[in-house]
Amino acid sequence: MYKKALEYYEKEDHYRYATLFEQLVPIYKGTQQADTVEYYLAEGYFYQGDFLLSAHYFDKFRQNYPRSTFTEQAEFMYAYCYYKASPRPLLDQETTNTAIAAFAEFTAKYPNTTKKAEVNRIMHELRSKLVEKAYLSAKLYYDMNDYKSAITALKNSLGQFPDSEYREEQLYMILSASYSLAENSVPEKKRERFQNTLDEYYNLMSEYPETKYKREAERIYANSVNIAEK
């Protein structure tokens, strides 16, 4: 059965060799081939696209065989499985955060790994996904005209990711939402909120004096200053 499983492995028949290796795990436990059986089993699930189950087996492997010749690769694959399972930005990003933590652990354990460039590329991609998630979540409030929540979410997003590629747009949305919130406020809150709008105008213009939103920003400024300075 072991020999046949290796034949299927060589042929990349992932379903068949994973099925056989799964049956062989208890039989080969404690033998010299045990780590090979369990590593190939984890690999088999990965290539079948069951990334979370594969991550589970790679995690077990790295705990059970810390000195195996497969261990570094298993540590990498554990993180890589979560990377592959990471969903599109609109969805919950718990898996993305798990992948980032796992890759950070991997690079800490193996600072001289030959996979450093690949890990850096993946980490950048995962972080970009979190940036986009924060941006889209905040923009949803803005698009729904929930200005107060939009301002809070946009500022939280910029606080978490200050170098976001969406920074200019987010600063403008904060300005626009602040202006709309002020316009729709009860009379006793209007002056204070228009003053807040002016603060957001200065924030935008100080960072992006030639912003593509300049015309609309100037309009908001002109309307706000008349009320805020009365």
Short mmCIF file of C-alpha atoms in Angstrom, two decimals:
data_model
loop_
_atom_site.label_atom_id
_atom_site.label_comp_id
_atom_site.label_asym_id
_atom_site.label_seq_id
_atom_site.Cartn_x
_atom_site.Cartn_y
_atom_site.Cartn_z
CA MET A 1 0.00 0.00 0.00
CA TYR A 2 2.90 2.35 0.85
CA LYS A 3 4.61 1.57 -2.46
CA LYS A 4 1.36 2.13 -4.37
CA ALA A 5 0.79 5.44 -2.55
CA LEU A 6 4.26 6.62 -3.65
CA GLU A 7 3.45 5.63 -7.23
CA TYR A 8 0.26 7.71 -7.11
CA TYR A 9 2.27 10.54 -5.55
CA GLU A 10 4.76 10.49 -8.45
CA LYS A 11 1.83 10.58 -10.88
CA GLU A 12 0.28 13.51 -8.94
CA ASP A 13 -2.91 11.51 -8.42
CA HIS A 14 -3.61 13.51 -5.26
CA TYR A 15 -6.89 11.91 -4.29
CA ARG A 16 -5.59 8.34 -4.47
CA TYR A 17 -2.30 8.84 -2.67
CA ALA A 18 -3.95 10.95 0.06
CA THR A 19 -6.54 8.22 0.58
CA LEU A 20 -3.82 5.59 0.97
CA PHE A 21 -1.53 7.68 3.17
CA GLU A 22 -4.44 8.46 5.49
CA GLN A 23 -4.88 4.72 6.06
CA LEU A 24 -1.12 4.31 6.54
CA VAL A 25 -0.71 6.97 9.27
CA PRO A 26 -1.56 4.66 12.23
CA ILE A 27 0.35 1.74 10.67
CA TYR A 28 3.61 3.69 10.15
CA LYS A 29 3.44 5.64 13.40
CA GLY A 30 6.85 5.52 15.13
CA THR A 31 8.70 4.28 12.03
CA GLN A 32 11.28 6.06 9.89
CA GLN A 33 8.66 6.59 7.17
CA ALA A 34 6.09 8.19 9.51
CA ASP A 35 7.02 11.78 8.64
CA THR A 36 6.92 11.03 4.91
CA VAL A 37 3.45 9.49 5.22
CA GLU A 38 2.05 12.43 7.19
CA TYR A 39 3.72 15.12 5.09
CA TYR A 40 2.44 13.63 1.82
CA LEU A 41 -1.02 13.28 3.35
CA ALA A 42 -1.09 17.01 4.17
CA GLU A 43 0.20 17.78 0.69
CA GLY A 44 -2.51 15.62 -0.87
CA TYR A 45 -5.29 17.63 0.74
CA PHE A 46 -3.60 20.87 -0.34
CA TYR A 47 -3.54 19.85 -3.99
CA GLN A 48 -7.17 18.78 -3.78
CA GLY A 49 -7.98 22.35 -2.74
CA ASP A 50 -9.00 21.56 0.85
CA PHE A 51 -6.70 24.23 2.26
CA LEU A 52 -8.01 24.36 5.83
CA LEU A 53 -7.84 20.59 6.27
CA SER A 54 -4.37 20.65 4.77
CA ALA A 55 -3.37 23.40 7.22
CA HIS A 56 -4.61 21.20 10.07
CA TYR A 57 -2.36 18.32 8.95
CA PHE A 58 0.66 20.57 8.32
CA ASP A 59 0.16 22.02 11.80
CA LYS A 60 0.10 18.52 13.32
CA PHE A 61 3.18 17.61 11.31
CA ARG A 62 5.26 20.57 12.49
CA GLN A 63 4.36 19.78 16.09
CA ASN A 64 5.02 16.04 15.80
CA TYR A 65 8.22 16.21 13.72
CA PRO A 66 10.24 19.31 14.67
CA ARG A 67 13.47 17.76 13.33
CA SER A 68 12.21 16.24 10.08
CA THR A 69 13.74 17.21 6.76
CA PHE A 70 10.19 18.26 5.80
CA THR A 71 9.67 20.56 8.80
CA GLU A 72 10.64 23.92 7.27
CA GLN A 73 8.51 23.23 4.21
CA ALA A 74 5.63 22.11 6.44
CA GLU A 75 5.89 25.35 8.43
CA PHE A 76 5.74 27.31 5.18
CA MET A 77 2.85 25.25 3.82
CA TYR A 78 0.88 25.72 7.04
CA ALA A 79 0.95 29.48 6.46
CA TYR A 80 0.50 29.09 2.70
CA CYS A 81 -2.71 27.10 3.20
CA TYR A 82 -4.27 30.03 5.05
CA TYR A 83 -3.05 32.36 2.31
CA LYS A 84 -4.81 30.20 -0.29
CA ALA A 85 -7.97 30.08 1.86
CA SER A 86 -8.01 33.85 2.35
CA PRO A 87 -11.30 35.20 0.93
CA ARG A 88 -11.98 38.27 -1.21
CA PRO A 89 -11.72 41.61 0.63
CA LEU A 90 -15.45 42.15 1.21
CA LEU A 91 -15.68 39.03 3.39
CA ASP A 92 -14.45 38.40 6.92
CA GLN A 93 -10.63 38.46 7.00
CA GLU A 94 -9.93 36.19 9.98
CA THR A 95 -8.18 33.68 7.70
CA THR A 96 -6.07 36.47 6.21
CA ASN A 97 -4.96 37.54 9.69
CA THR A 98 -4.12 33.92 10.54
CA ALA A 99 -1.99 33.69 7.39
CA ILE A 100 -0.12 36.89 8.25
CA ALA A 101 0.58 35.64 11.78
CA ALA A 102 1.74 32.26 10.46
CA PHE A 103 4.12 33.80 7.91
CA ALA A 104 5.50 36.13 10.58
CA GLU A 105 6.16 33.08 12.77
CA PHE A 106 7.79 31.30 9.83
CA THR A 107 10.21 34.15 9.07
CA ALA A 108 11.07 34.46 12.76
CA LYS A 109 11.95 30.73 12.90
CA TYR A 110 13.76 30.70 9.56
CA PRO A 111 15.35 34.16 9.05
CA ASN A 112 17.66 32.81 6.35
CA THR A 113 15.01 30.91 4.40
CA THR A 114 15.30 30.84 0.63
CA LYS A 115 11.57 31.66 0.55
CA LYS A 116 12.07 35.17 1.97
CA ALA A 117 11.20 36.98 -1.28
CA GLU A 118 8.08 34.87 -1.78
CA VAL A 119 6.96 35.41 1.81
CA ASN A 120 7.46 39.17 1.47
CA ARG A 121 5.38 39.19 -1.72
CA ILE A 122 2.59 37.20 -0.07
CA MET A 123 2.64 39.36 3.08
CA HIS A 124 2.29 42.48 0.94
CA GLU A 125 -0.64 40.92 -0.90
CA LEU A 126 -2.36 39.89 2.34
CA ARG A 127 -1.84 43.31 3.92
CA SER A 128 -3.23 44.97 0.78
CA LYS A 129 -6.33 42.82 1.20
CA LEU A 130 -6.79 44.07 4.76
CA VAL A 131 -6.33 47.66 3.56
CA GLU A 132 -8.99 47.14 0.89
CA LYS A 133 -11.32 45.48 3.41
CA ALA A 134 -11.05 48.46 5.78
CA TYR A 135 -11.57 50.87 2.87
CA LEU A 136 -14.62 49.04 1.51
CA SER A 137 -16.22 48.69 4.94
CA ALA A 138 -15.87 52.41 5.60
CA LYS A 139 -17.02 53.32 2.09
CA LEU A 140 -20.16 51.26 2.62
CA TYR A 141 -21.24 53.59 5.44
CA TYR A 142 -20.42 56.56 3.23
CA ASP A 143 -22.46 55.22 0.31
CA MET A 144 -25.37 54.56 2.67
CA ASN A 145 -25.25 58.22 3.81
CA ASP A 146 -24.52 57.11 7.38
CA TYR A 147 -22.11 60.00 7.75
CA LYS A 148 -21.29 59.71 11.45
CA SER A 149 -20.41 56.01 11.16
CA ALA A 150 -18.53 56.70 7.91
CA ILE A 151 -16.33 59.32 9.56
CA THR A 152 -15.49 56.96 12.43
CA ALA A 153 -14.81 53.99 10.12
CA LEU A 154 -12.70 56.05 7.70
CA LYS A 155 -10.58 57.50 10.50
CA ASN A 156 -10.11 54.05 12.03
CA SER A 157 -9.06 52.72 8.63
CA LEU A 158 -6.50 55.50 8.17
CA GLY A 159 -5.25 55.00 11.73
CA GLN A 160 -4.72 51.31 11.09
CA PHE A 161 -3.28 51.73 7.59
CA PRO A 162 -1.81 55.25 7.32
CA ASP A 163 -0.02 54.47 4.06
CA SER A 164 -3.17 53.14 2.36
CA GLU A 165 -3.34 53.58 -1.41
CA TYR A 166 -6.85 54.95 -0.82
CA ARG A 167 -5.66 57.68 1.57
CA GLU A 168 -6.49 60.67 -0.62
CA GLU A 169 -9.99 59.40 -1.36
CA GLN A 170 -10.56 58.54 2.29
CA LEU A 171 -9.55 62.02 3.44
CA TYR A 172 -11.94 63.49 0.91
CA MET A 173 -14.76 61.19 2.03
CA ILE A 174 -14.18 62.29 5.63
CA LEU A 175 -14.43 65.90 4.49
CA SER A 176 -17.56 65.22 2.44
CA ALA A 177 -19.22 63.19 5.20
CA SER A 178 -18.39 65.87 7.78
CA TYR A 179 -19.99 68.50 5.56
CA SER A 180 -23.13 66.41 4.97
CA LEU A 181 -23.36 65.65 8.70
CA ALA A 182 -23.11 69.36 9.48
CA GLU A 183 -25.72 70.27 6.89
CA ASN A 184 -28.19 67.79 8.34
CA SER A 185 -27.55 68.64 11.99
CA VAL A 186 -29.90 70.34 14.42
CA PRO A 187 -29.23 74.12 14.63
CA GLU A 188 -27.33 73.99 17.95
CA LYS A 189 -24.75 71.54 16.49
CA LYS A 190 -24.29 73.11 13.06
CA ARG A 191 -21.57 75.61 13.90
CA GLU A 192 -19.37 73.07 15.70
CA ARG A 193 -19.77 70.52 12.93
CA PHE A 194 -19.02 73.00 10.18
CA GLN A 195 -15.86 73.90 12.12
CA ASN A 196 -15.00 70.20 12.12
CA THR A 197 -15.57 70.23 8.38
CA LEU A 198 -13.05 73.05 8.00
CA ASP A 199 -10.53 71.00 9.99
CA GLU A 200 -11.02 68.09 7.61
CA TYR A 201 -10.59 70.45 4.65
CA TYR A 202 -7.22 71.56 6.01
CA ASN A 203 -6.23 67.93 6.62
CA LEU A 204 -6.93 67.06 2.98
CA MET A 205 -5.30 70.13 1.48
CA SER A 206 -2.19 69.94 3.65
CA GLU A 207 -1.44 66.43 2.37
CA TYR A 208 -2.78 66.81 -1.16
CA PRO A 209 -2.70 70.50 -2.16
CA GLU A 210 -3.42 69.55 -5.77
CA THR A 211 -5.95 66.85 -4.94
CA LYS A 212 -8.26 65.68 -7.69
CA TYR A 213 -11.11 66.58 -5.35
CA LYS A 214 -9.96 70.20 -5.11
CA ARG A 215 -12.96 71.82 -6.81
CA GLU A 216 -15.48 70.05 -4.58
CA ALA A 217 -13.29 70.61 -1.50
CA GLU A 218 -13.17 74.34 -2.22
CA ARG A 219 -16.95 74.43 -2.57
CA ILE A 220 -17.36 72.67 0.78
CA TYR A 221 -14.87 75.07 2.35
CA ALA A 222 -16.65 78.17 1.05
CA ASN A 223 -20.04 76.96 2.29
CA SER A 224 -18.68 75.85 5.64
CA VAL A 225 -16.65 78.94 6.49
CA ASN A 226 -19.70 81.18 6.15
CA ILE A 227 -21.47 79.28 8.93
CA ALA A 228 -18.54 78.28 11.13
CA GLU A 229 -17.21 81.84 11.43
CA LYS A 230 -20.56 83.60 12.08
#
